[in-house]
Amino acid sequence: MATTNTLGATLSTFRLRFGRISQNQPALLYPAVLAGAGVVAVGSFALARAAWTDYKIYLGYGPGGMPYNVFGWLLTNTLRALSIDMLDVRKFDTDPDQRTWLRDDRGPTAPRAGPRPTLGPHGIPQRQLDQFAPEEIQQTLLAAFASLVAHNPTLIETKPSKYERHHGAIWVADTLTVQTADLLGYPFSRETAHVHSTADSSVHVILSPKDAAKVVRAGWGQLHSLAGVSVSVFGRKVVPKSYVLLYAPRDEHEVKVVMDIVRAAVAYMAGVEWDEVNPA
């Protein structure tokens, strides 16, 4: 009986204390709930604002390889997780293909002046955010591209870019028996180079591994953020491992350097010697 009375007293005490806690709980919880809701609201606003800013940057590049809308923006942000170090070219030092077309007297014979331009955070499209080519230099570069094709009709031709979709590009001529799978390790198209003529006037080229390393180390460009990356979902590579962005030329001297690099890309992709590619 004593045990029963003791247990009853304990339960009564617990109910009394629990009741007091329950009565006071709203006063304790409301500030915490309001504070939590405020944090969530502020965080959501900040996240939405950051996303909107990022989307505007994406649209600011102009049309490129991805759909020029929110779906393209979402996809390119998904691919950002696969990005490589675009300045790390050490792997090319041990590549089995050590051929080079950019010898000491060709292409980037000296480092590019000044710092590298700032690039946008998205891999596709890959674009500069500063150090744009002046209008007259843009026209000089486009004229040089057209001249290079005109002077090499048996080697190259102009077609729409498969990578960019909104620009013309230099392709290895269909008449040449070149197998890109043998050259690049994957059956990419024969597209060799293109200018981002509606954007920053930077240039994409496919170089030999050794030439790609030389260009990047000299500060004239950098690898694509997805160069050599395989996307397992689609079972294919995005772009070749030596797919290089050349920074937009700022003067006529830089146009010449860029065109020497493009000439080396043509020789590499067409499987010919440097002297077999006529200059622009």
Short mmCIF file of C-alpha atoms in Angstrom, two decimals:
data_model
loop_
_atom_site.label_atom_id
_atom_site.label_comp_id
_atom_site.label_asym_id
_atom_site.label_seq_id
_atom_site.Cartn_x
_atom_site.Cartn_y
_atom_site.Cartn_z
CA MET A 1 0.00 0.00 0.00
CA ALA A 2 2.86 2.39 0.81
CA THR A 3 4.42 1.67 -2.56
CA THR A 4 1.13 2.43 -4.29
CA ASN A 5 0.77 5.75 -2.45
CA THR A 6 4.35 6.71 -3.31
CA LEU A 7 3.81 5.92 -7.01
CA GLY A 8 0.60 7.90 -7.01
CA ALA A 9 2.32 10.89 -5.46
CA THR A 10 5.09 10.72 -8.04
CA LEU A 11 2.61 10.63 -10.91
CA SER A 12 0.70 13.56 -9.45
CA THR A 13 3.90 15.57 -9.18
CA PHE A 14 4.84 14.71 -12.79
CA ARG A 15 1.39 15.73 -14.08
CA LEU A 16 1.61 19.01 -12.19
CA ARG A 17 5.05 19.86 -13.55
CA PHE A 18 4.22 18.68 -17.07
CA GLY A 19 1.09 20.75 -17.03
CA ARG A 20 3.08 23.84 -16.08
CA ILE A 21 5.58 23.16 -18.84
CA SER A 22 2.79 22.64 -21.37
CA GLN A 23 1.12 25.87 -20.32
CA ASN A 24 4.35 27.81 -20.69
CA GLN A 25 5.44 26.07 -23.94
CA PRO A 26 3.71 28.47 -26.39
CA ALA A 27 5.45 31.44 -24.82
CA LEU A 28 8.77 29.65 -25.20
CA LEU A 29 8.19 28.33 -28.73
CA TYR A 30 6.70 31.35 -30.52
CA PRO A 31 9.92 33.41 -30.61
CA ALA A 32 11.90 30.37 -31.76
CA VAL A 33 9.35 29.59 -34.48
CA LEU A 34 9.29 33.18 -35.65
CA ALA A 35 13.10 33.36 -35.67
CA GLY A 36 13.32 30.10 -37.64
CA ALA A 37 10.76 31.32 -40.15
CA GLY A 38 12.72 34.55 -40.54
CA VAL A 39 15.95 32.68 -41.21
CA VAL A 40 14.22 30.50 -43.81
CA ALA A 41 12.66 33.54 -45.48
CA VAL A 42 15.94 35.46 -45.61
CA GLY A 43 17.80 32.38 -46.84
CA SER A 44 15.20 31.72 -49.53
CA PHE A 45 15.35 35.34 -50.69
CA ALA A 46 19.15 35.28 -50.83
CA LEU A 47 19.13 31.99 -52.74
CA ALA A 48 16.54 33.26 -55.21
CA ARG A 49 18.49 36.47 -55.73
CA ALA A 50 21.74 34.56 -56.31
CA ALA A 51 20.00 32.25 -58.79
CA TRP A 52 18.54 35.22 -60.66
CA THR A 53 21.95 36.91 -60.83
CA ASP A 54 23.52 33.69 -62.12
CA TYR A 55 20.78 33.31 -64.73
CA LYS A 56 21.34 36.87 -65.96
CA ILE A 57 25.06 36.11 -66.34
CA TYR A 58 24.15 33.02 -68.38
CA LEU A 59 21.88 35.03 -70.68
CA GLY A 60 24.56 37.72 -70.96
CA TYR A 61 26.85 35.36 -72.86
CA GLY A 62 24.46 35.28 -75.78
CA PRO A 63 23.28 32.07 -77.50
CA GLY A 64 25.72 29.17 -77.35
CA GLY A 65 25.72 25.39 -77.25
CA MET A 66 22.96 25.12 -74.62
CA PRO A 67 19.33 26.18 -75.06
CA TYR A 68 19.14 29.92 -74.50
CA ASN A 69 16.57 29.69 -71.69
CA VAL A 70 16.10 28.49 -68.12
CA PHE A 71 16.41 24.85 -69.17
CA GLY A 72 19.84 25.46 -70.68
CA TRP A 73 20.84 27.34 -67.55
CA LEU A 74 19.77 24.46 -65.30
CA LEU A 75 21.62 21.92 -67.46
CA THR A 76 24.87 23.87 -67.62
CA ASN A 77 24.78 24.37 -63.85
CA THR A 78 24.36 20.62 -63.43
CA LEU A 79 27.44 20.04 -65.60
CA ARG A 80 29.50 22.46 -63.48
CA ALA A 81 29.97 19.59 -61.03
CA LEU A 82 32.09 17.81 -63.67
CA SER A 83 34.40 20.76 -64.40
CA ILE A 84 38.14 20.14 -64.61
CA ASP A 85 41.02 22.43 -63.68
CA MET A 86 41.23 24.38 -66.94
CA LEU A 87 44.84 25.45 -66.43
CA ASP A 88 46.25 22.04 -65.49
CA VAL A 89 47.87 20.57 -68.61
CA ARG A 90 50.36 18.23 -66.92
CA LYS A 91 48.55 15.20 -68.36
CA PHE A 92 49.63 16.28 -71.84
CA ASP A 93 53.29 15.94 -70.88
CA THR A 94 52.86 12.17 -70.80
CA ASP A 95 50.36 11.87 -73.65
CA PRO A 96 51.44 9.28 -76.26
CA ASP A 97 50.94 11.89 -79.01
CA GLN A 98 53.83 14.34 -78.64
CA ARG A 99 53.58 15.92 -82.08
CA THR A 100 53.73 19.70 -82.26
CA TRP A 101 53.04 22.30 -84.91
CA LEU A 102 53.72 25.32 -82.69
CA ARG A 103 57.48 25.42 -82.63
CA ASP A 104 59.64 28.24 -81.28
CA ASP A 105 58.97 30.60 -84.20
CA ARG A 106 55.23 29.94 -84.47
CA GLY A 107 52.20 30.96 -82.47
CA PRO A 108 52.77 32.05 -78.87
CA THR A 109 56.50 32.81 -79.01
CA ALA A 110 56.10 34.89 -75.84
CA PRO A 111 53.62 34.92 -72.95
CA ARG A 112 50.43 36.89 -73.48
CA ALA A 113 50.64 40.37 -71.96
CA GLY A 114 48.73 41.04 -68.77
CA PRO A 115 46.54 38.80 -66.63
CA ARG A 116 44.15 36.25 -68.03
CA PRO A 117 40.62 37.53 -68.66
CA THR A 118 37.85 36.68 -66.23
CA LEU A 119 35.60 33.92 -67.50
CA GLY A 120 32.00 33.29 -66.63
CA PRO A 121 31.23 30.57 -64.09
CA HIS A 122 29.44 28.35 -66.60
CA GLY A 123 31.25 25.82 -68.76
CA ILE A 124 28.73 25.98 -71.58
CA PRO A 125 28.92 28.45 -73.12
CA GLN A 126 32.50 29.29 -72.19
CA ARG A 127 32.87 33.06 -72.42
CA GLN A 128 34.98 35.97 -71.21
CA LEU A 129 33.54 38.64 -68.96
CA ASP A 130 36.21 41.25 -69.71
CA GLN A 131 39.13 42.07 -72.05
CA PHE A 132 36.88 42.00 -75.11
CA ALA A 133 38.22 42.52 -78.61
CA PRO A 134 37.67 46.02 -80.04
CA GLU A 135 35.20 46.18 -82.93
CA GLU A 136 37.87 46.64 -85.61
CA ILE A 137 39.89 43.71 -84.23
CA GLN A 138 36.77 41.54 -84.26
CA GLN A 139 36.35 42.25 -87.96
CA THR A 140 40.04 41.59 -88.60
CA LEU A 141 39.75 38.22 -86.87
CA LEU A 142 36.65 37.20 -88.83
CA ALA A 143 38.30 38.25 -92.09
CA ALA A 144 41.36 36.16 -91.20
CA PHE A 145 39.18 33.10 -90.57
CA ALA A 146 37.48 33.54 -93.95
CA SER A 147 40.85 34.06 -95.65
CA LEU A 148 42.28 30.89 -94.10
CA VAL A 149 39.41 28.84 -95.52
CA ALA A 150 39.69 30.54 -98.92
CA HIS A 151 43.42 29.77 -99.12
CA ASN A 152 42.97 26.09 -98.19
CA PRO A 153 39.95 24.82 -100.16
CA THR A 154 41.22 21.24 -100.32
CA LEU A 155 41.78 21.03 -96.56
CA ILE A 156 39.00 22.93 -94.83
CA GLU A 157 35.54 24.36 -95.33
CA THR A 158 33.02 26.45 -93.43
CA LYS A 159 29.99 24.86 -91.81
CA PRO A 160 27.75 25.70 -88.86
CA SER A 161 29.39 24.85 -85.55
CA LYS A 162 28.21 21.62 -83.99
CA TYR A 163 29.50 22.66 -80.59
CA GLU A 164 28.07 26.17 -80.54
CA ARG A 165 25.17 25.89 -83.04
CA HIS A 166 24.97 29.67 -83.48
CA HIS A 167 28.31 30.33 -85.18
CA GLY A 168 30.11 29.30 -88.34
CA ALA A 169 33.15 27.06 -87.91
CA ILE A 170 36.16 25.69 -89.75
CA TRP A 171 35.77 21.99 -90.53
CA VAL A 172 38.17 19.51 -92.10
CA ALA A 173 36.96 19.01 -95.69
CA ASP A 174 34.74 16.01 -96.32
CA THR A 175 37.05 14.92 -99.13
CA LEU A 176 39.87 14.11 -96.68
CA THR A 177 40.00 10.63 -95.21
CA VAL A 178 40.42 11.69 -91.60
CA GLN A 179 39.00 9.58 -88.79
CA THR A 180 38.50 11.69 -85.69
CA ALA A 181 38.06 8.56 -83.57
CA ASP A 182 41.64 7.57 -84.39
CA LEU A 183 42.92 11.09 -83.75
CA LEU A 184 40.90 12.14 -80.71
CA GLY A 185 39.98 8.78 -79.20
CA TYR A 186 36.27 9.35 -79.79
CA PRO A 187 34.21 9.92 -82.96
CA PHE A 188 33.87 13.68 -82.63
CA SER A 189 32.93 15.77 -85.63
CA ARG A 190 35.56 17.28 -87.94
CA GLU A 191 34.98 20.74 -86.53
CA THR A 192 38.35 22.35 -85.87
CA ALA A 193 37.86 25.98 -84.82
CA HIS A 194 35.23 28.68 -84.45
CA VAL A 195 34.96 32.31 -83.36
CA HIS A 196 32.31 33.42 -80.90
CA SER A 197 31.41 36.16 -83.32
CA THR A 198 28.19 37.24 -81.62
CA ALA A 199 29.75 37.33 -78.16
CA ASP A 200 33.30 38.06 -76.94
CA SER A 201 35.26 37.07 -80.09
CA SER A 202 37.17 34.39 -78.22
CA VAL A 203 38.01 31.26 -80.21
CA HIS A 204 37.70 27.54 -79.62
CA VAL A 205 40.22 25.20 -81.27
CA ILE A 206 41.22 21.55 -81.11
CA LEU A 207 44.99 21.28 -80.84
CA SER A 208 47.47 18.47 -80.44
CA PRO A 209 48.01 17.73 -76.74
CA LYS A 210 51.50 19.22 -76.78
CA ASP A 211 50.37 22.39 -78.56
CA ALA A 212 47.44 22.74 -76.17
CA ALA A 213 49.85 22.63 -73.23
CA LYS A 214 52.06 25.29 -74.82
CA VAL A 215 49.15 27.65 -75.43
CA VAL A 216 47.75 27.31 -71.92
CA ARG A 217 51.11 27.70 -70.20
CA ALA A 218 51.90 30.81 -72.23
CA GLY A 219 48.67 32.42 -71.05
CA TRP A 220 46.95 32.57 -74.44
CA GLY A 221 44.06 30.35 -73.47
CA GLN A 222 42.75 27.59 -71.26
CA LEU A 223 41.07 24.24 -71.60
CA HIS A 224 37.33 23.91 -71.81
CA SER A 225 35.90 23.05 -68.41
CA LEU A 226 34.60 19.73 -69.79
CA ALA A 227 37.57 18.88 -72.02
CA GLY A 228 37.85 15.10 -72.19
CA VAL A 229 35.04 14.58 -69.68
CA SER A 230 32.67 11.65 -70.22
CA VAL A 231 29.03 12.11 -69.30
CA SER A 232 27.93 8.61 -68.32
CA VAL A 233 24.24 9.51 -68.53
CA PHE A 234 24.59 10.09 -72.25
CA GLY A 235 27.45 7.64 -72.79
CA ARG A 236 29.58 10.14 -74.66
CA LYS A 237 32.33 12.69 -74.24
CA VAL A 238 31.35 16.34 -74.32
CA VAL A 239 34.38 17.84 -76.11
CA PRO A 240 37.89 16.57 -76.96
CA LYS A 241 40.55 16.56 -74.25
CA SER A 242 42.59 19.23 -76.08
CA TYR A 243 39.64 21.55 -76.74
CA VAL A 244 41.09 24.98 -75.95
CA LEU A 245 39.58 28.44 -75.55
CA LEU A 246 41.83 31.14 -77.05
CA TYR A 247 41.28 34.51 -75.41
CA ALA A 248 39.90 37.25 -77.63
CA PRO A 249 42.71 39.11 -79.43
CA ARG A 250 43.07 42.75 -78.40
CA ASP A 251 45.24 44.02 -81.26
CA GLU A 252 46.56 42.96 -84.66
CA HIS A 253 49.61 41.25 -83.19
CA GLU A 254 47.35 39.05 -81.07
CA VAL A 255 45.21 38.28 -84.13
CA LYS A 256 48.34 36.93 -85.83
CA VAL A 257 49.19 34.76 -82.82
CA VAL A 258 45.64 33.42 -82.65
CA MET A 259 45.63 32.64 -86.37
CA ASP A 260 48.95 30.80 -86.07
CA ILE A 261 47.33 28.65 -83.39
CA VAL A 262 44.28 28.08 -85.61
CA ARG A 263 46.61 27.10 -88.44
CA ALA A 264 48.25 24.54 -86.13
CA ALA A 265 44.80 23.19 -85.26
CA VAL A 266 43.97 22.75 -88.95
CA ALA A 267 47.24 20.91 -89.57
CA TYR A 268 46.62 18.64 -86.59
CA MET A 269 43.03 17.80 -87.47
CA ALA A 270 43.74 17.40 -91.20
CA GLY A 271 46.84 15.30 -90.57
CA VAL A 272 49.23 17.46 -92.58
CA GLU A 273 52.43 19.40 -92.01
CA TRP A 274 52.52 23.08 -91.06
CA ASP A 275 53.72 24.16 -94.51
CA GLU A 276 50.80 22.36 -96.16
CA VAL A 277 48.38 24.81 -94.54
CA ASN A 278 48.53 28.13 -96.36
CA PRO A 279 48.44 31.18 -94.06
CA ALA A 280 45.40 33.42 -93.99
#
